[in-house]
mmCIF file of C-alpha atoms in Angstrom:
data_model
loop_
_atom_site.group_PDB
_atom_site.id
_atom_site.type_symbol
_atom_site.label_atom_id
_atom_site.label_comp_id
_atom_site.label_asym_id
_atom_site.label_seq_id
_atom_site.Cartn_x
_atom_site.Cartn_y
_atom_site.Cartn_z
ATOM 1 C CA MET A 1 -38.349 -2.320 -15.601
ATOM 2 C CA LYS A 2 -35.624 -3.059 -13.106
ATOM 3 C CA THR A 3 -33.579 -6.428 -13.199
ATOM 4 C CA ASP A 4 -31.354 -8.174 -10.673
ATOM 5 C CA ILE A 5 -27.708 -7.834 -10.325
ATOM 6 C CA SER A 6 -26.573 -10.828 -12.482
ATOM 7 C CA ASN A 7 -23.288 -9.936 -14.206
ATOM 8 C CA THR A 8 -19.986 -8.045 -13.942
ATOM 9 C CA ASP A 9 -21.676 -5.122 -16.058
ATOM 10 C CA ASP A 10 -24.229 -4.836 -13.329
ATOM 11 C CA VAL A 11 -21.722 -4.668 -10.701
ATOM 12 C CA LYS A 12 -19.910 -1.993 -12.433
ATOM 13 C CA LEU A 13 -22.892 -0.042 -12.760
ATOM 14 C CA LEU A 14 -23.771 -0.329 -8.993
ATOM 15 C CA VAL A 15 -20.050 0.474 -8.011
ATOM 16 C CA ASN A 16 -19.822 3.475 -10.420
ATOM 17 C CA GLN A 17 -23.187 5.036 -9.560
ATOM 18 C CA PHE A 18 -22.583 4.441 -5.877
ATOM 19 C CA TYR A 19 -19.258 6.165 -5.755
ATOM 20 C CA ASP A 20 -20.654 9.035 -7.997
ATOM 21 C CA LYS A 21 -22.963 9.470 -4.886
ATOM 22 C CA VAL A 22 -20.209 9.199 -2.448
ATOM 23 C CA ASN A 23 -18.153 11.879 -4.508
ATOM 24 C CA ALA A 24 -21.083 14.159 -4.325
ATOM 25 C CA ASP A 25 -21.741 13.799 -0.572
ATOM 26 C CA LYS A 26 -19.928 16.475 1.345
ATOM 27 C CA ASP A 27 -19.212 14.206 4.348
ATOM 28 C CA LEU A 28 -18.054 11.145 2.521
ATOM 29 C CA SER A 29 -16.445 13.010 -0.333
ATOM 30 C CA PHE A 30 -14.040 14.572 2.359
ATOM 31 C CA VAL A 31 -13.116 11.183 3.739
ATOM 32 C CA PHE A 32 -12.421 9.516 0.563
ATOM 33 C CA ASN A 33 -10.886 12.368 -1.471
ATOM 34 C CA ASP A 34 -9.383 14.777 1.110
ATOM 35 C CA VAL A 35 -8.393 12.317 3.833
ATOM 36 C CA ALA A 36 -7.737 8.968 2.095
ATOM 37 C CA LYS A 37 -6.785 10.433 -1.110
ATOM 38 C CA VAL A 38 -8.361 7.646 -3.088
ATOM 39 C CA ASN A 39 -7.051 6.989 -6.504
ATOM 40 C CA TRP A 40 -10.209 6.113 -8.218
ATOM 41 C CA GLU A 41 -8.690 4.739 -11.211
ATOM 42 C CA ALA A 42 -7.114 2.130 -9.124
ATOM 43 C CA HIS A 43 -9.848 1.920 -6.362
ATOM 44 C CA LEU A 44 -12.831 1.275 -8.682
ATOM 45 C CA PRO A 45 -11.467 -1.987 -10.371
ATOM 46 C CA ILE A 46 -10.820 -3.354 -6.726
ATOM 47 C CA MET A 47 -14.256 -2.601 -5.879
ATOM 48 C CA TYR A 48 -15.540 -4.360 -9.026
ATOM 49 C CA ARG A 49 -13.562 -7.496 -7.996
ATOM 50 C CA PHE A 50 -14.734 -7.312 -4.417
ATOM 51 C CA TRP A 51 -18.543 -7.134 -5.139
ATOM 52 C CA ASN A 52 -18.170 -9.601 -8.036
ATOM 53 C CA ALA A 53 -16.851 -12.131 -5.410
ATOM 54 C CA ASN A 54 -19.380 -11.107 -2.827
ATOM 55 C CA LEU A 55 -22.560 -11.121 -5.121
ATOM 56 C CA LEU A 56 -21.575 -13.346 -8.153
ATOM 57 C CA GLY A 57 -19.094 -15.746 -6.527
ATOM 58 C CA ILE A 58 -16.349 -14.742 -9.020
ATOM 59 C CA PRO A 59 -13.313 -15.318 -6.995
ATOM 60 C CA GLU A 60 -11.232 -12.328 -8.275
ATOM 61 C CA TYR A 61 -10.846 -10.330 -4.987
ATOM 62 C CA LYS A 62 -7.751 -10.954 -2.990
ATOM 63 C CA GLY A 63 -7.411 -8.741 0.125
ATOM 64 C CA TYR A 64 -8.665 -7.868 3.550
ATOM 65 C CA VAL A 65 -10.827 -4.667 3.289
ATOM 66 C CA ILE A 66 -10.567 -3.744 6.713
ATOM 67 C CA ASP A 67 -6.817 -2.998 6.663
ATOM 68 C CA ALA A 68 -7.057 0.334 4.735
ATOM 69 C CA HIS A 69 -9.997 1.395 7.039
ATOM 70 C CA PHE A 70 -7.713 0.872 10.153
ATOM 71 C CA SER A 71 -5.124 3.360 8.811
ATOM 72 C CA LEU A 72 -7.897 5.716 7.476
ATOM 73 C CA ASN A 73 -9.371 5.736 10.967
ATOM 74 C CA GLU A 74 -6.147 6.969 12.491
ATOM 75 C CA LYS A 75 -6.263 10.033 10.349
ATOM 76 C CA VAL A 76 -10.176 10.808 10.678
ATOM 77 C CA LYS A 77 -12.467 9.040 13.208
ATOM 78 C CA LEU A 78 -14.813 6.923 11.284
ATOM 79 C CA THR A 79 -18.156 7.364 13.165
ATOM 80 C CA GLN A 80 -21.243 5.487 13.073
ATOM 81 C CA ASP A 81 -22.824 8.523 11.202
ATOM 82 C CA LEU A 82 -20.301 8.107 8.315
ATOM 83 C CA PHE A 83 -21.021 4.354 8.066
ATOM 84 C CA ASP A 84 -24.825 5.004 8.248
ATOM 85 C CA ARG A 85 -24.353 7.596 5.320
ATOM 86 C CA TRP A 86 -22.214 5.071 3.218
ATOM 87 C CA LEU A 87 -24.915 2.398 3.811
ATOM 88 C CA ALA A 88 -27.809 4.786 2.963
ATOM 89 C CA LEU A 89 -26.055 5.683 -0.399
ATOM 90 C CA PHE A 90 -25.436 2.048 -1.207
ATOM 91 C CA GLU A 91 -28.929 0.861 -0.484
ATOM 92 C CA GLU A 92 -30.217 3.945 -2.344
ATOM 93 C CA THR A 93 -28.279 3.092 -5.334
ATOM 94 C CA VAL A 94 -29.054 -0.661 -5.302
ATOM 95 C CA ASP A 95 -32.782 0.223 -5.028
ATOM 96 C CA PHE A 96 -32.691 2.649 -7.906
ATOM 97 C CA TYR A 97 -31.170 0.363 -10.415
ATOM 98 C CA PHE A 98 -31.961 -3.244 -9.382
ATOM 99 C CA GLU A 99 -34.482 -5.550 -7.623
ATOM 100 C CA GLY A 100 -34.298 -9.307 -6.929
ATOM 101 C CA SER A 101 -32.435 -11.654 -4.631
ATOM 102 C CA THR A 102 -29.019 -10.545 -5.560
ATOM 103 C CA ALA A 103 -29.868 -6.892 -5.096
ATOM 104 C CA GLN A 104 -31.292 -7.774 -1.690
ATOM 105 C CA LEU A 105 -27.981 -9.738 -0.913
ATOM 106 C CA ALA A 106 -26.002 -6.673 -1.916
ATOM 107 C CA LYS A 107 -27.710 -4.658 0.697
ATOM 108 C CA GLN A 108 -27.488 -7.309 3.216
ATOM 109 C CA ARG A 109 -23.753 -7.641 2.609
ATOM 110 C CA ALA A 110 -23.282 -3.951 2.688
ATOM 111 C CA GLN A 111 -25.011 -3.720 6.251
ATOM 112 C CA THR A 112 -22.935 -6.658 7.498
ATOM 113 C CA ILE A 113 -19.753 -5.044 6.148
ATOM 114 C CA ALA A 114 -20.663 -1.686 7.680
ATOM 115 C CA GLN A 115 -21.537 -3.182 11.004
ATOM 116 C CA LEU A 116 -18.434 -5.531 11.495
ATOM 117 C CA MET A 117 -16.154 -2.807 10.072
ATOM 118 C CA PHE A 118 -17.329 -0.224 12.544
ATOM 119 C CA PHE A 119 -17.243 -2.782 15.326
ATOM 120 C CA LYS A 120 -13.586 -3.870 14.663
ATOM 121 C CA LEU A 121 -12.564 -0.059 14.407
ATOM 122 C CA ARG A 122 -13.792 0.447 17.964
ATOM 123 C CA GLN A 123 -11.850 -2.339 19.412
#
């Protein structure tokens, strides 16, 4: 039986499983690993804090998520298809592990983030 996202361990599960999917995806893996050269050991804890803040109200995240994407977009064009793929993998991961109001919120926030980020990158 699935439960809702309710604590930091749930957020870590979501983030870890999502980025496992990203790393297995030929298009997204290229962007994250070959172009952005993400240091996963450093990046994952940032994502835990980001999603803890967004889903659980734990005020740990400090930063502006779009900044890194502006510089990345200069190296490789971040297309609507890439954002759609990112969002599909995120929603698929949420749905596989969780159900409930916070799980729905996670998907809504991810949609908003993807739309807003793509919009800002196109300006």
